[in-house]
Amino acid sequence: MQVYGAVSSFNPYVTAELGYIATQLTADELASLKLSDIRALSPLGAVNSWTKKQMNVLFSAVLNSTKQTPSQLDSSSFVALGYIICGIDAAVVRSLNPVEFSKAVLWLGRLNVSCSEDQLQAMITLLSHSLAFGPISSWGPEVFIEIGAFAAGIPDMAMSALVKEQIEGITPLAISLIPAKKFVVIFNQAQISMFSYEQAAAVTVAQRSVLSSVQETALSMVLNPLEDKPVDFRGRSFGVATSICPICHLCSLLVLLLTFLFSDSL
């Protein structure tokens, strides 16, 4: 990088070429980057290995370079920020333009973001604004699919109240981003049984480790649908079901009858 001179003198093309190398810059060097040009910002936003501090510094650099306040950022800026979106503090997230943020969420929601639970909840507050997608209770599966990873930030009470159609829209990525202590509270065994195979497969080791036996059984039934383990979703598992097969019973009677007739003829 010494070939290009001081970091503060980098033009957008040089900055764009940095990629993952930029993660080795000091906080002061990152702060000096000129990021008013989306062509310079987008490649940095595609890097997924930033530390929390680095993302904070980069977001501040964007504001300083563009001379904008957080509320003035548009959808193209949010898309360009990419993973750096997690550098926006929760308090600041609430001041973002909900319309512009909702336009960018289709792209941002595909990213395996490292945002904190507070940040994700603040983003859900934005997305549930009347000018964005409206109240969570009114969301159809298409909204959950569109917001992707950010669904992990839906508050506990709202998540617990989701119906089957809404649960079906939660992406596997969002499932994997829900903190274990939250996951075990918001999804009861009946809701877990509504998961698709992809959703169930996305459940993390940490999430699974805190499940109750009934929740675990419900999850196992989704992952292994051929297992015959009926569960009373009021709280008890009945184990493996046993029943008499009518056809097998009839065959047994016929065998006995033929055996009797054969021995009688002798």
Coordinates of C-alpha atoms in Angstrom, one line a residue:
M1 CA 0.0 0.0 0.0
Q2 CA 3.0 2.3 0.4
V3 CA 3.1 2.5 -3.4
Y4 CA -0.1 4.5 -3.3
G5 CA 1.0 6.9 -0.6
A6 CA -0.9 7.9 2.5
V7 CA -4.3 6.2 3.0
S8 CA -6.0 9.6 3.2
S9 CA -4.9 10.3 -0.4
F10 CA -6.4 7.1 -1.9
N11 CA -8.8 7.7 -4.7
P12 CA -12.0 5.6 -5.0
Y13 CA -10.3 3.1 -7.4
V14 CA -7.5 2.4 -5.1
T15 CA -9.8 2.0 -2.1
A16 CA -12.0 -0.4 -4.1
E17 CA -9.0 -2.5 -4.8
L18 CA -8.1 -3.0 -1.1
G19 CA -10.8 -5.6 -0.3
Y20 CA -9.8 -7.7 2.7
I21 CA -6.4 -6.0 2.9
A22 CA -8.3 -3.0 4.4
T23 CA -9.0 -5.0 7.5
Q24 CA -5.3 -4.6 8.3
L25 CA -5.5 -0.8 8.4
T26 CA -5.4 1.0 11.7
A27 CA -8.6 2.8 13.0
D28 CA -7.0 6.1 12.1
E29 CA -6.3 5.0 8.6
L30 CA -9.8 3.6 8.1
A31 CA -11.2 6.9 9.4
S32 CA -9.2 8.8 6.8
L33 CA -10.6 6.9 3.8
K34 CA -12.7 8.9 1.4
L35 CA -16.0 6.9 1.1
S36 CA -18.3 9.4 -0.5
D37 CA -18.2 7.3 -3.7
I38 CA -20.2 4.1 -3.7
R39 CA -17.7 2.5 -6.0
A40 CA -15.2 2.8 -3.1
L41 CA -17.6 1.8 -0.3
S42 CA -19.2 -1.3 -1.9
P43 CA -16.1 -3.5 -2.0
L44 CA -15.5 -2.7 1.7
G45 CA -19.1 -3.5 2.5
A46 CA -18.6 -6.9 0.9
V47 CA -15.9 -7.8 3.5
N48 CA -17.4 -9.9 6.3
S49 CA -14.4 -10.0 8.7
W50 CA -14.6 -6.5 10.1
T51 CA -14.4 -6.1 13.9
K52 CA -17.1 -4.2 15.7
K53 CA -14.8 -1.2 16.2
Q54 CA -13.7 -1.2 12.5
M55 CA -17.3 -1.1 11.4
N56 CA -18.1 1.8 13.7
V57 CA -15.1 3.7 12.3
L58 CA -16.1 3.0 8.7
F59 CA -19.7 4.1 9.2
S60 CA -18.4 7.4 10.7
A61 CA -16.1 7.7 7.8
V62 CA -19.0 7.4 5.4
L63 CA -20.9 10.2 7.2
N64 CA -17.8 12.4 7.3
S65 CA -17.1 11.8 3.6
T66 CA -20.7 12.4 2.4
K67 CA -21.4 15.2 4.8
Q68 CA -24.7 13.5 5.6
T69 CA -26.6 12.7 8.8
P70 CA -27.8 9.1 9.3
S71 CA -31.3 10.0 8.4
Q72 CA -30.2 11.3 5.0
L73 CA -28.7 8.1 3.8
D74 CA -30.6 6.4 0.9
S75 CA -31.1 2.8 -0.1
S76 CA -28.1 2.7 -2.4
S77 CA -25.9 3.8 0.5
F78 CA -27.3 1.1 2.8
V79 CA -26.7 -1.6 0.1
A80 CA -23.1 -0.3 -0.4
L81 CA -22.5 -0.5 3.4
G82 CA -23.2 -4.2 3.3
Y83 CA -21.7 -5.9 6.4
I84 CA -20.7 -2.5 7.7
I85 CA -24.4 -1.9 8.5
C86 CA -23.6 -3.5 11.8
G87 CA -21.4 -0.5 12.6
I88 CA -24.4 1.6 13.1
D89 CA -25.3 1.8 16.9
A90 CA -28.8 0.8 17.8
A91 CA -29.7 4.3 18.9
V92 CA -28.6 5.7 15.5
V93 CA -30.4 2.9 13.6
R94 CA -33.7 4.3 15.0
S95 CA -33.0 7.6 13.3
L96 CA -32.6 6.1 9.8
N97 CA -35.1 6.6 7.1
P98 CA -37.5 3.6 7.3
V99 CA -38.5 3.8 3.6
E100 CA -34.9 3.9 2.3
F101 CA -33.8 1.1 4.7
S102 CA -36.8 -1.1 3.7
K103 CA -35.8 -0.7 0.0
A104 CA -32.3 -2.0 0.8
V105 CA -33.3 -4.9 3.0
L106 CA -33.8 -7.3 0.2
W107 CA -30.1 -7.2 -0.4
L108 CA -28.9 -6.7 3.2
G109 CA -31.2 -9.5 4.5
R110 CA -29.1 -12.1 2.6
L111 CA -26.0 -11.3 4.5
N112 CA -24.8 -13.3 7.5
V113 CA -24.6 -10.1 9.5
S114 CA -22.8 -9.8 12.9
C115 CA -25.2 -7.2 14.3
S116 CA -26.1 -7.4 18.0
E117 CA -29.5 -8.3 19.2
D118 CA -30.2 -4.6 20.1
Q119 CA -29.2 -3.5 16.6
L120 CA -31.4 -6.2 14.9
Q121 CA -34.4 -5.2 17.1
A122 CA -33.8 -1.5 16.2
M123 CA -33.8 -2.5 12.5
I124 CA -37.1 -4.4 13.0
T125 CA -38.5 -1.3 14.5
L126 CA -37.6 0.5 11.3
L127 CA -39.1 -2.2 9.1
S128 CA -42.3 -2.3 11.0
H129 CA -42.8 1.4 10.6
S130 CA -46.1 2.4 8.9
L131 CA -44.1 3.7 5.9
A132 CA -42.2 0.5 5.5
F133 CA -43.8 -3.0 6.0
G134 CA -46.2 -2.0 8.8
P135 CA -46.9 -4.0 12.0
I136 CA -45.3 -7.4 12.3
S137 CA -48.7 -9.1 12.9
S138 CA -49.8 -8.1 9.3
W139 CA -46.7 -9.5 7.6
G140 CA -47.1 -12.3 5.2
P141 CA -44.4 -14.9 4.4
E142 CA -43.1 -12.8 1.6
V143 CA -42.1 -10.0 4.0
F144 CA -40.2 -12.5 6.2
I145 CA -38.4 -13.8 3.1
E146 CA -37.6 -10.3 1.9
I147 CA -36.1 -9.1 5.3
G148 CA -34.1 -12.3 5.6
A149 CA -31.6 -12.2 8.4
F150 CA -33.2 -9.3 10.2
A151 CA -36.2 -11.4 11.2
A152 CA -33.9 -12.7 14.0
G153 CA -34.5 -9.3 15.7
I154 CA -38.2 -9.6 16.0
P155 CA -39.1 -9.1 19.7
D156 CA -39.9 -12.2 21.8
M157 CA -43.6 -11.5 22.2
A158 CA -44.2 -10.8 18.5
M159 CA -42.1 -13.9 17.5
S160 CA -44.1 -16.2 19.9
A161 CA -47.3 -15.0 18.3
L162 CA -46.3 -15.9 14.7
V163 CA -48.7 -18.3 12.9
K164 CA -47.7 -21.1 10.6
E165 CA -47.9 -19.0 7.4
Q166 CA -45.5 -16.4 8.9
I167 CA -43.1 -19.0 10.3
E168 CA -42.8 -20.7 6.9
G169 CA -41.4 -17.4 5.6
I170 CA -38.5 -17.1 8.1
T171 CA -35.3 -17.9 6.2
P172 CA -32.9 -20.5 7.5
L173 CA -30.3 -17.8 7.9
A174 CA -32.6 -15.8 10.3
I175 CA -33.2 -19.0 12.3
S176 CA -29.5 -19.5 12.8
L177 CA -29.0 -15.9 14.0
I178 CA -31.5 -16.1 16.8
P179 CA -29.7 -16.2 20.2
A180 CA -30.1 -19.6 21.9
K181 CA -31.7 -18.2 25.1
K182 CA -34.2 -16.4 22.9
F183 CA -34.9 -19.3 20.6
V184 CA -35.9 -21.7 23.4
V185 CA -38.4 -19.1 24.7
I186 CA -40.0 -17.9 21.5
F187 CA -40.6 -21.2 19.7
N188 CA -42.7 -23.9 21.5
Q189 CA -42.8 -27.5 20.3
A190 CA -45.9 -26.8 18.1
Q191 CA -44.2 -24.0 16.3
I192 CA -41.0 -26.0 15.8
S193 CA -43.1 -28.7 14.2
M194 CA -44.1 -26.2 11.6
F195 CA -40.5 -25.7 10.5
S196 CA -39.4 -26.8 7.0
Y197 CA -36.5 -29.2 6.8
E198 CA -34.2 -26.3 5.8
Q199 CA -35.3 -24.3 8.8
A200 CA -34.8 -27.2 11.2
A201 CA -31.4 -28.0 9.7
A202 CA -30.3 -24.3 10.3
V203 CA -30.9 -24.7 14.1
T204 CA -27.4 -24.3 15.7
V205 CA -25.7 -26.5 18.2
A206 CA -26.1 -23.8 20.8
Q207 CA -29.8 -23.4 20.1
R208 CA -30.4 -27.2 20.2
S209 CA -28.5 -27.6 23.5
V210 CA -31.1 -25.6 25.4
L211 CA -34.2 -27.2 24.0
S212 CA -36.6 -29.1 26.3
S213 CA -37.1 -32.8 25.5
V214 CA -40.4 -32.1 23.8
Q215 CA -39.0 -29.3 21.7
E216 CA -36.1 -31.6 20.7
T217 CA -38.5 -34.3 19.7
A218 CA -40.5 -31.9 17.6
L219 CA -37.3 -30.8 15.9
S220 CA -36.2 -34.4 15.3
M221 CA -39.5 -35.2 13.7
V222 CA -38.9 -32.4 11.1
L223 CA -35.4 -33.6 10.5
N224 CA -36.3 -37.3 10.4
P225 CA -39.9 -37.4 9.1
L226 CA -39.9 -41.2 8.7
E227 CA -39.6 -41.7 12.5
D228 CA -42.9 -42.5 14.0
K229 CA -42.8 -40.5 17.2
P230 CA -46.2 -39.0 17.9
V231 CA -45.9 -36.1 20.4
D232 CA -48.5 -34.6 22.7
F233 CA -47.6 -30.9 22.1
R234 CA -49.2 -30.0 25.4
G235 CA -46.0 -31.3 26.9
R236 CA -45.6 -35.1 26.8
S237 CA -44.0 -37.5 24.4
F238 CA -45.6 -40.9 24.0
G239 CA -42.5 -42.4 22.4
V240 CA -42.8 -44.9 19.6
A241 CA -46.3 -45.7 18.6
T242 CA -47.5 -49.4 18.5
S243 CA -50.5 -50.6 16.6
I244 CA -51.9 -53.7 15.0
C245 CA -51.8 -53.8 11.2
P246 CA -55.2 -55.0 10.0
I247 CA -53.8 -56.7 6.8
C248 CA -51.1 -58.5 8.9
H249 CA -53.8 -59.7 11.2
L250 CA -55.9 -61.0 8.3
C251 CA -52.9 -62.8 6.9
S252 CA -52.2 -64.5 10.2
L253 CA -55.8 -65.8 10.3
L254 CA -55.5 -67.2 6.8
V255 CA -52.3 -69.0 7.6
L256 CA -53.9 -70.6 10.6
L257 CA -56.9 -71.6 8.6
L258 CA -54.8 -73.2 5.9
T259 CA -52.7 -75.0 8.4
F260 CA -55.9 -76.4 10.0
L261 CA -57.3 -77.5 6.7
F262 CA -54.0 -79.2 5.6
S263 CA -53.6 -81.1 8.9
D264 CA -57.3 -82.2 8.7
S265 CA -56.8 -83.6 5.2
L266 CA -54.0 -85.7 6.5

